[in-house]
Coordinates of C-alpha atoms and ligand atoms in Angstrom, one line a residue:
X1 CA 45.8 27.8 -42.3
X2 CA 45.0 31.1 -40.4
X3 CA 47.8 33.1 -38.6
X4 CA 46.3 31.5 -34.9
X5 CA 47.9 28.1 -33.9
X6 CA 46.8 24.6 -35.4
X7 CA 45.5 23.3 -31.8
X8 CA 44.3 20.0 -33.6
X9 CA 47.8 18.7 -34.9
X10 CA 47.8 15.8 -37.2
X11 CA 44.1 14.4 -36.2
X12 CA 42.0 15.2 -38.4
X13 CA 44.0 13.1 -41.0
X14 CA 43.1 9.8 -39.5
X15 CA 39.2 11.3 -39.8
X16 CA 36.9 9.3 -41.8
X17 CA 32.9 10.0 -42.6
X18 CA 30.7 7.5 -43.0
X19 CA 27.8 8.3 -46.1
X20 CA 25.3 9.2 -43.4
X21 CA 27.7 11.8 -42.4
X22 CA 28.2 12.9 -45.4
X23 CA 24.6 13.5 -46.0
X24 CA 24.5 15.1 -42.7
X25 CA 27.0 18.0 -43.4
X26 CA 26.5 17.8 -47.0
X27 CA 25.7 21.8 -46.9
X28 CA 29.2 22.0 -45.3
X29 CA 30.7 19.6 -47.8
X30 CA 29.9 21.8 -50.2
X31 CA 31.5 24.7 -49.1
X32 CA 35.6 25.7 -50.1
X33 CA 35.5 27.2 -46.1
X34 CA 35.3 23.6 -45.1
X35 CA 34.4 20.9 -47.2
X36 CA 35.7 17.2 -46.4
X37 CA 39.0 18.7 -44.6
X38 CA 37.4 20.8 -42.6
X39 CA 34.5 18.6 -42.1
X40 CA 37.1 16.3 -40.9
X41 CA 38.6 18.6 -38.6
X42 CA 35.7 19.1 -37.0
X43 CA 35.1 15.7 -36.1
X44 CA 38.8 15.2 -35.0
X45 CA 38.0 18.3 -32.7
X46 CA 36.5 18.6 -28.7
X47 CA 34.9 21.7 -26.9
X48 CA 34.7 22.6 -23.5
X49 CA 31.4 24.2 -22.4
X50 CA 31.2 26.2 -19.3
X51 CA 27.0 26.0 -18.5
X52 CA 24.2 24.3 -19.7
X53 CA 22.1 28.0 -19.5
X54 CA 21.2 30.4 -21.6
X55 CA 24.6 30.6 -23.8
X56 CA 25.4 26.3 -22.8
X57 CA 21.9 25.6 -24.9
X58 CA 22.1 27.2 -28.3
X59 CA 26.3 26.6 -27.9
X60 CA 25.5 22.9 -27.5
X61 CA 22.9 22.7 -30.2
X62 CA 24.7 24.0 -32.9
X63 CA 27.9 22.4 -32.1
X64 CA 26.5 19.0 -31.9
X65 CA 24.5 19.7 -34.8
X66 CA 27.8 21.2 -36.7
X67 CA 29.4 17.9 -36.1
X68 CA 32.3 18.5 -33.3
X69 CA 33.4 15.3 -32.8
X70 CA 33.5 15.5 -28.6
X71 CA 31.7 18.0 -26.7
X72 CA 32.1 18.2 -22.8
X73 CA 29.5 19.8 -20.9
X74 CA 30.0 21.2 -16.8
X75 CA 27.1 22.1 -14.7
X76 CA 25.9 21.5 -11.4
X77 CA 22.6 22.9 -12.1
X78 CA 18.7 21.0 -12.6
X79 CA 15.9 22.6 -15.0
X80 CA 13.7 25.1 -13.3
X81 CA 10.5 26.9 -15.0
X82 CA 12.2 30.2 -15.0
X83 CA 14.9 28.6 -17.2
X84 CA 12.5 27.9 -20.3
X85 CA 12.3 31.4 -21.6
X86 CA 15.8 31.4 -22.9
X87 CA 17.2 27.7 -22.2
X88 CA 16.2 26.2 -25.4
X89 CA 18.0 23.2 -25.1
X90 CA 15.3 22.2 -21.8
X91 CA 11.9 21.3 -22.2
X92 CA 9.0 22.1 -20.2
X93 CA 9.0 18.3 -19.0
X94 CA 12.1 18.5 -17.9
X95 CA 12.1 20.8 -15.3
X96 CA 13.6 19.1 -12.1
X97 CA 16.1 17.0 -13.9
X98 CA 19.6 17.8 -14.1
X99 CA 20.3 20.0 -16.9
X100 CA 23.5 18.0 -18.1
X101 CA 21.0 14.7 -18.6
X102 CA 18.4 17.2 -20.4
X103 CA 20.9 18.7 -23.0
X104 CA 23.0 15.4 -23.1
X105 CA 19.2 13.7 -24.7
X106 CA 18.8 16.8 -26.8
X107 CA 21.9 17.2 -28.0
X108 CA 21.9 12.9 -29.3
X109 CA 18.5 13.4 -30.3
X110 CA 19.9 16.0 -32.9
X111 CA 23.3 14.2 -34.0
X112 CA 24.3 10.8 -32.4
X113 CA 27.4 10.8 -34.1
X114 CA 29.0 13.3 -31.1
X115 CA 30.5 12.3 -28.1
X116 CA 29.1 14.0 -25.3
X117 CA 30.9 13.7 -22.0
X118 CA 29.3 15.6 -19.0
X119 CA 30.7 16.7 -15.7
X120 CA 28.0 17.6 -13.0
X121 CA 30.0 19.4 -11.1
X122 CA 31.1 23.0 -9.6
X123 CA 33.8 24.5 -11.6
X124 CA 36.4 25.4 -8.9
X125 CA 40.2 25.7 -8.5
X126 CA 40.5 22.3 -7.5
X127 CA 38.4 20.5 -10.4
X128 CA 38.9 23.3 -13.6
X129 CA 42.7 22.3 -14.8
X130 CA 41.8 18.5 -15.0
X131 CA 38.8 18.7 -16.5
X132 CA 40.2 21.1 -19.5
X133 CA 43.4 19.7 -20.1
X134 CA 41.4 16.9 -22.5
X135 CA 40.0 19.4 -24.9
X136 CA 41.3 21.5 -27.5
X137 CA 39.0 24.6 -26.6
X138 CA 36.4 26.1 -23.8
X139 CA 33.7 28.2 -24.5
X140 CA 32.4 30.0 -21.4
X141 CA 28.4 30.2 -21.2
X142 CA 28.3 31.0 -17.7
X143 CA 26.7 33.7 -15.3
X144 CA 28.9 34.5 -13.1
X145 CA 32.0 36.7 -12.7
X146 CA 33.8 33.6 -10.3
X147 CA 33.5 31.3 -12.9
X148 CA 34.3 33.7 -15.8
X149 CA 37.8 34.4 -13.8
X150 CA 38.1 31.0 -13.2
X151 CA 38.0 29.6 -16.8
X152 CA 40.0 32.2 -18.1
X153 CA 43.0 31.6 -15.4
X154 CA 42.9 27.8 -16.1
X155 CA 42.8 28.8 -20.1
X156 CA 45.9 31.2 -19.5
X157 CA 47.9 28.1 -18.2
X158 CA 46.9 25.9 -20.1
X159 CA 46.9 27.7 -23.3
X160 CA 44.0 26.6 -24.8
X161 CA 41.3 29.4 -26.5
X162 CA 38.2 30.8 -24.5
X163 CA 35.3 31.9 -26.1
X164 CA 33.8 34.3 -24.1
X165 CA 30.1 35.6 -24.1
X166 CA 28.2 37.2 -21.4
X167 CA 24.3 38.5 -21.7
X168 CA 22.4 41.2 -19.1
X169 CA 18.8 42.8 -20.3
X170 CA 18.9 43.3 -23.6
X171 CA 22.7 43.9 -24.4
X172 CA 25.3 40.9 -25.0
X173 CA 29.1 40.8 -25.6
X174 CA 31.2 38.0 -27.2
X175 CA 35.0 37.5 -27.2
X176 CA 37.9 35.6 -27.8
X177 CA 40.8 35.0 -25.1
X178 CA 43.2 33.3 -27.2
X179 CA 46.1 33.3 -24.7
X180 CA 49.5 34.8 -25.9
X181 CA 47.8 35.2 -29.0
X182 CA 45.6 37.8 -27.6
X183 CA 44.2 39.7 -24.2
X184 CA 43.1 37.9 -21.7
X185 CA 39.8 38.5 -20.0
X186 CA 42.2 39.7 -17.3
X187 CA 43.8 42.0 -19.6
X188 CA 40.3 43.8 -19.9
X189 CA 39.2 43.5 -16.2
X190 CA 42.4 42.6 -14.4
X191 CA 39.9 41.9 -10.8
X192 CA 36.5 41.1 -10.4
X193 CA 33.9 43.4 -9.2
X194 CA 32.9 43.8 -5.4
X195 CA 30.0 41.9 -4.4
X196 CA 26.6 42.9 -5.5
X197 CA 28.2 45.8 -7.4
X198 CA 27.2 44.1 -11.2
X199 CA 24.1 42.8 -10.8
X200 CA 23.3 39.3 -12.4
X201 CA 21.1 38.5 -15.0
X202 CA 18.1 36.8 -11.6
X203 CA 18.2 40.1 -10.4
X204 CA 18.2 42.7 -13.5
X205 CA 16.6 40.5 -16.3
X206 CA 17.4 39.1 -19.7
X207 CA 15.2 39.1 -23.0
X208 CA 14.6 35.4 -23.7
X209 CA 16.4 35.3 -27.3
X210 CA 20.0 37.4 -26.3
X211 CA 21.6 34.4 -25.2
X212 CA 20.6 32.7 -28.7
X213 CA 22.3 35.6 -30.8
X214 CA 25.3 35.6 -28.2
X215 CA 25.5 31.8 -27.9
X216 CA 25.4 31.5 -31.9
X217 CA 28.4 34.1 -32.1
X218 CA 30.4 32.0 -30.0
X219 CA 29.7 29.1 -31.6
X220 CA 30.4 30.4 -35.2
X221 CA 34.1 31.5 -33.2
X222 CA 34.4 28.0 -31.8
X223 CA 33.6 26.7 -35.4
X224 CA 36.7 29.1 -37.1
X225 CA 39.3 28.5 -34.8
X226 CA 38.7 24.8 -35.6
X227 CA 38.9 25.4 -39.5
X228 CA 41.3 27.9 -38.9
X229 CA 39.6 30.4 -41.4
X230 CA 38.0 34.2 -41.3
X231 CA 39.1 36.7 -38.7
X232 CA 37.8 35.4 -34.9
X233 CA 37.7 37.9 -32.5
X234 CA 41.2 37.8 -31.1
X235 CA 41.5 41.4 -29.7
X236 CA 38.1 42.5 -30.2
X237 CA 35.3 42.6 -27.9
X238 CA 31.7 42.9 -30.2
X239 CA 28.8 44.3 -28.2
X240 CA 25.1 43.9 -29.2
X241 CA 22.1 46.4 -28.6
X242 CA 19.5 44.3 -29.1
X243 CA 16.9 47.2 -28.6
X244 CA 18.7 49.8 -31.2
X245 CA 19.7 46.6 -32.9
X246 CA 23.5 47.5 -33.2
X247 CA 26.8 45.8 -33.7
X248 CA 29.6 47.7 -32.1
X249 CA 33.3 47.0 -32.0
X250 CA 36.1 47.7 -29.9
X251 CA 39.8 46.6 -29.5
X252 CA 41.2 44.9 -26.8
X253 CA 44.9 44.9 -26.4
X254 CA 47.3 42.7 -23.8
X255 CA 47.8 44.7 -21.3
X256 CA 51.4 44.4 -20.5
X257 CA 50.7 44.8 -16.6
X258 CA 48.1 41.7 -16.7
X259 CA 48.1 39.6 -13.9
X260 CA 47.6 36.3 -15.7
X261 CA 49.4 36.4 -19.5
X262 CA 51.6 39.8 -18.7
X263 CA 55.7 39.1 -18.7
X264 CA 55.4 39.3 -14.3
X265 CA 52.2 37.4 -13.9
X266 CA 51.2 38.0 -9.9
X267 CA 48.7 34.8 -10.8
X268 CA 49.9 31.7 -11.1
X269 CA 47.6 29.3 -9.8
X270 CA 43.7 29.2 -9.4
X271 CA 41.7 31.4 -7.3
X272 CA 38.3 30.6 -6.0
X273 CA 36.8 33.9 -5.8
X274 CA 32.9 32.7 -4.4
X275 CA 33.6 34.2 -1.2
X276 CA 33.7 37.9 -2.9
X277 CA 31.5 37.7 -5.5
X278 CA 28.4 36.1 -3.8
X279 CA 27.1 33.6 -6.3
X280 CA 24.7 32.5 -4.4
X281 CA 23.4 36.0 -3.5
X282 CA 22.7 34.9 0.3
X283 CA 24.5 35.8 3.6
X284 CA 25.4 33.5 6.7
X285 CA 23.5 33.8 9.7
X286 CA 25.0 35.3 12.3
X287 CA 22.8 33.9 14.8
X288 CA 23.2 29.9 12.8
X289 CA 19.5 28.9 13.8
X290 CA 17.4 28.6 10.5
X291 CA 14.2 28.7 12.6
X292 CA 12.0 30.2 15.9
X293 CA 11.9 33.8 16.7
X294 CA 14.7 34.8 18.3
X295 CA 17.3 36.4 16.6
X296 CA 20.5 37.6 17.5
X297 CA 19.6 40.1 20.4
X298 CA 22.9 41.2 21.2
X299 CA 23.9 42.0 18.0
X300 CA 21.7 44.9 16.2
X301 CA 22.8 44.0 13.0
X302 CA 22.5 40.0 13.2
X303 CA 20.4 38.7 10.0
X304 CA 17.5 36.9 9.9
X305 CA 16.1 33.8 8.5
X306 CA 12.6 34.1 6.7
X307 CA 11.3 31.7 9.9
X308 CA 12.8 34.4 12.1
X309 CA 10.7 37.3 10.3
X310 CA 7.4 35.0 10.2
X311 CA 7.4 34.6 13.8
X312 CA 7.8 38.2 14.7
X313 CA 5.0 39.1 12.5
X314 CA 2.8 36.7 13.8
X315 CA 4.0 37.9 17.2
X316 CA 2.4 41.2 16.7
X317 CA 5.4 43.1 16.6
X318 CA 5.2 46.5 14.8
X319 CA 8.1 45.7 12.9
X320 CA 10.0 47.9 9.6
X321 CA 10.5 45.9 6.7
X322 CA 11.7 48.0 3.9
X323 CA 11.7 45.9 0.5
X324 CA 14.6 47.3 -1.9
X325 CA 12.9 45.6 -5.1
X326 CA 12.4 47.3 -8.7
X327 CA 8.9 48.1 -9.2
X328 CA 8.4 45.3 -11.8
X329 CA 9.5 42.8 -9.3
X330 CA 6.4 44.2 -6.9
X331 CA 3.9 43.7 -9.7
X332 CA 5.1 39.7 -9.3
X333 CA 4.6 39.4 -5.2
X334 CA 4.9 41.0 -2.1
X335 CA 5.4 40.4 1.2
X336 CA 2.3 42.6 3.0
X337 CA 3.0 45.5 5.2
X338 CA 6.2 46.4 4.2
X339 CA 7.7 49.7 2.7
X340 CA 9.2 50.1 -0.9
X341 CA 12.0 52.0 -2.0
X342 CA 14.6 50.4 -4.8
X343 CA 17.9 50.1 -4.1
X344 CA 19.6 53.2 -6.5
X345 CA 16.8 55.4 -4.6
X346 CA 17.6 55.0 -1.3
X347 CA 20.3 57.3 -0.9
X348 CA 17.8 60.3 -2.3
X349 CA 15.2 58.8 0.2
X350 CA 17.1 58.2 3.4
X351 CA 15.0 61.2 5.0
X352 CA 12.0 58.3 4.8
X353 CA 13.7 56.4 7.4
X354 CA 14.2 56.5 11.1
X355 CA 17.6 55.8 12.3
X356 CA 17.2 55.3 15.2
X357 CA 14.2 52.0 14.6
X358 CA 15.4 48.7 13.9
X359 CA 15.0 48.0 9.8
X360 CA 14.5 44.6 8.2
X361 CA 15.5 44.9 4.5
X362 CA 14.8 42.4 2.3
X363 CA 15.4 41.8 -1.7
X364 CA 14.6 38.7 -4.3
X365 CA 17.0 36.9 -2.6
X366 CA 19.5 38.2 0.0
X367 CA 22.3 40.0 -2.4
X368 CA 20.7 43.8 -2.4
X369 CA 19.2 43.8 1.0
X370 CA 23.0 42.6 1.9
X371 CA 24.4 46.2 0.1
X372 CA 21.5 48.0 1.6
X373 CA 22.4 47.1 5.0
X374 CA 26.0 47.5 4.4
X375 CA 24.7 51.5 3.4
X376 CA 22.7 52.1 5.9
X377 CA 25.3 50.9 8.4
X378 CA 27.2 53.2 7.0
X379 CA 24.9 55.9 7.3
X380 CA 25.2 55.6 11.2
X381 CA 21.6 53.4 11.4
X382 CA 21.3 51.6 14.6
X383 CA 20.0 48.4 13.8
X384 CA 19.9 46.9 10.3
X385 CA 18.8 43.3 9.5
X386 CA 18.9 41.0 6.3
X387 CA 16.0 38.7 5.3
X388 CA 18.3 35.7 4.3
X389 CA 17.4 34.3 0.8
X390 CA 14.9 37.3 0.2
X391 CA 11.3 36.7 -1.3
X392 CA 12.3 33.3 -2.6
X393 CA 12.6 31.6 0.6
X394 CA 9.8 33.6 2.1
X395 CA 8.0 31.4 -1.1
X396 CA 9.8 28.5 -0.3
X397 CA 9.6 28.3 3.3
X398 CA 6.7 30.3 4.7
X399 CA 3.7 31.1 1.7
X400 CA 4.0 27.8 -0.8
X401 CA 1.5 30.0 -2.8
X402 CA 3.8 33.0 -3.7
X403 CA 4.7 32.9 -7.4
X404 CA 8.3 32.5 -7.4
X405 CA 10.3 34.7 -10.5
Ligands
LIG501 N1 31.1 27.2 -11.5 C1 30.2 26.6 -12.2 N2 30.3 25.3 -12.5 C2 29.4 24.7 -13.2 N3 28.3 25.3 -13.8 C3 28.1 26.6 -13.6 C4 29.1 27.3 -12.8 N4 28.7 28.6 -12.8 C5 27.5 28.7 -13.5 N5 27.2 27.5 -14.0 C6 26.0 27.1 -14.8 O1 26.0 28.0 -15.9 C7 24.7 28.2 -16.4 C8 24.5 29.7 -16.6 O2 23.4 29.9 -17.3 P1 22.2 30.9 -17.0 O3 22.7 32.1 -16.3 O4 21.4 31.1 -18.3 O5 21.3 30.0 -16.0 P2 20.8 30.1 -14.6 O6 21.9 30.2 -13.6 O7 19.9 28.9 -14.5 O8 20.0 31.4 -14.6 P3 19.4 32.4 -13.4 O9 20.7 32.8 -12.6 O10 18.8 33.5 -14.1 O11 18.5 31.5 -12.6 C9 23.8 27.6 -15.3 O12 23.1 26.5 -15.7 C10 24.7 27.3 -14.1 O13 24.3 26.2 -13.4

């Protein structure tokens, strides 16, 4: 065995395979890396995945196809169109349904022999520790720097592997967090970022195929652990360019300060961390009403709901709405009449806007207006208000024929 603990004890022993199984892994059979034993071991093994996504659908494939013998699957989620350019494991017909009951048919259509147990849930602090503790490793596919935290922390105490994989663009990066064997993800990023200050693959983009090479990587991890053979990546982080098409490597050590796995871990139960990292990339209204015209008048800096916006335009007022998209996201849809300048330019273009006039900022959907505001409060503007959900709700709630992205 590999110098990495044998999480699957003495179960694989009491593994048979039936001759249809056999003919099913026959090309693993046949190989001294696994062969029956290992075949065996796979069976007697069960994964964890974090997200039915991009990374959840070639993870799931390939792992039901490989023959894991239980595979759990968490995600709150249902199928939308702009999932179908990377989420493999959905089909066009099954936009709408809940992407646990698309992958689940997917993943039986390709073996029936796996177990596949799904939890449509949100991961959280109160839900992550029980629904873990029944598997011998997680793979994280998810989006999200709460979640990532979250899975790693609950893998931390309970010891068990993560396989770790994250995508943006065209650039991925795969890991293992094999705690005490290993850094953490903490021991690489002891916090998470402040809100908005990474942006996520809705706002910045991902080529359709990244989360195929990144999902297969951590599946071929997932896959070695279990046989215990080859080198996994305990200790190194692997980064893919897929536009120069490189491979890089770099080491990752424990930190001996970590906050989780260090010798004085500050952590020692879960944290929910939604409230700073602003998953849902929306602010609360200040004002609570979701619909008429008036907003909050006493407060210059109370944010608006897309109703709120409508009705002023249609009002007459001469109103500023300054729309902090990139470029390509104008070529998809607008909102008419209102002024353009991306985010990262508006420091070098603060000289195009009056201080002293009230500004209405909005983004795709709520999480870059939100920083632009915050700047422009800062830079001693007078009045500064958020479209709430951005564009998207303006689609959903006010013009049903905006494309939506
Ligand atoms: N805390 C969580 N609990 C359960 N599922 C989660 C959690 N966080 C993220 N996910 C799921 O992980 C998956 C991440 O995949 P991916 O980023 O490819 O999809 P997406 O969120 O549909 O994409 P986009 O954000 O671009 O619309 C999603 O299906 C999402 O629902």
């Amino acid at each position: 065995m590999a110098n990495w603990p044998d999480f699957l004890g003495n179960r694989p022993e009491s593994m048979t395979l039936s001759n249809h199984e056999v003919a099913r892994y026959s090309r693993h059979l046949i190989m001294p890396e696994v062969g029956m034993d290992g075949q065996k071991r796979l069976k007697a093994s069960s994964i964890l995945l974090i997200g039915a996504g991009g990374l959840g659908a070639p993870l799931a494939m390939y792992l039901a196809a490989a023959g894991i013998g239980r595979i759990g699957i968490v995600d709150f989620d249902v199928v939308d169109y702009s999932n179908l350019q990377r989420q493999v494991i959905h089909g066009t017909a099954d936009v709408g349904k809940r992407k646990l009951d698309s992958a689940k048919e997917s993943m039986q259509a390709i073996n029936p022999e796996v177990q596949v147990d799904t939890y449509p849930v949100r991961l959280d602090r109160t839900n992550a520790l029980e629904i873990f503790k029944p598997y011998d490793l997680v793979i994280d596919g998810t989006d999200n720097f709460a979640t990532r935290y979250l899975v790693n922390d609950a893998c931390v105490l309970l010891k068990k592997p993560n396989v770790y994989g994250s995508i943006f663009r065209f650039d991925g990066q795969a890991s293992v967090f094999y705690p005490f064997q290993g850094p953490c993800y903490r021991c690489l990023y002891p916090q998470p970022p402040e809100p908005g200050e990474v942006p996520s693959c809705a706002e910045g983009g991902v080529l359709g195929i990244l989360p195929g090479v990144i999902g297969v990587i951590q599946a071929t991890e997932a896959v070695k652990l279990i046989l215990g053979k080859g080198e996994p990546l305990i200790g190194r982080l692997l980064h893919y360019d897929a536009l120069g098409m490189k491979f890089r490597e770099f080491k990752v050590r424990r930190n001996p300060k970590c906050p989780i796995c260090g010798p004085n871990p500050s952590i020692t139960e879960l944290i929910d961390y939604d409230q700073f990292c602003g998953v849902r990339g929306e602010t609360t209204p200040s004002s609570g009403t979701t619909s008429g015209s008036g907003s909050d008048a006493g407060d210059p800096f109370a944010d608006l709901t897309v109703e709120q916006l409508k009705a002023r335009m249609d009002a007459g007022e001469n109103l500023f709405v300054l729309d902090v998209r990139n470029p390509e996201e104008l070529a998809i849809c607008r909102i008419a009449g209102t002024t353009v300048i991306p985010l990262p330019q508006l420091p070098e273009r603060l000289y195009e806007l009056d201080k002293d006039r009230e500004i209405i900022v909005h983004c795709k959907s709520g999480m870059r207006s939100a920083k632009a505001k915050g700047f422009l409060r800062e830079q001693g503007f007078r009045s500064v208000r958020n479209v709430m959900g951005g564009i998207l709700a303006w689609a959903d709630r006010i013009d049903p024929n905006m494309p939506k992205y």
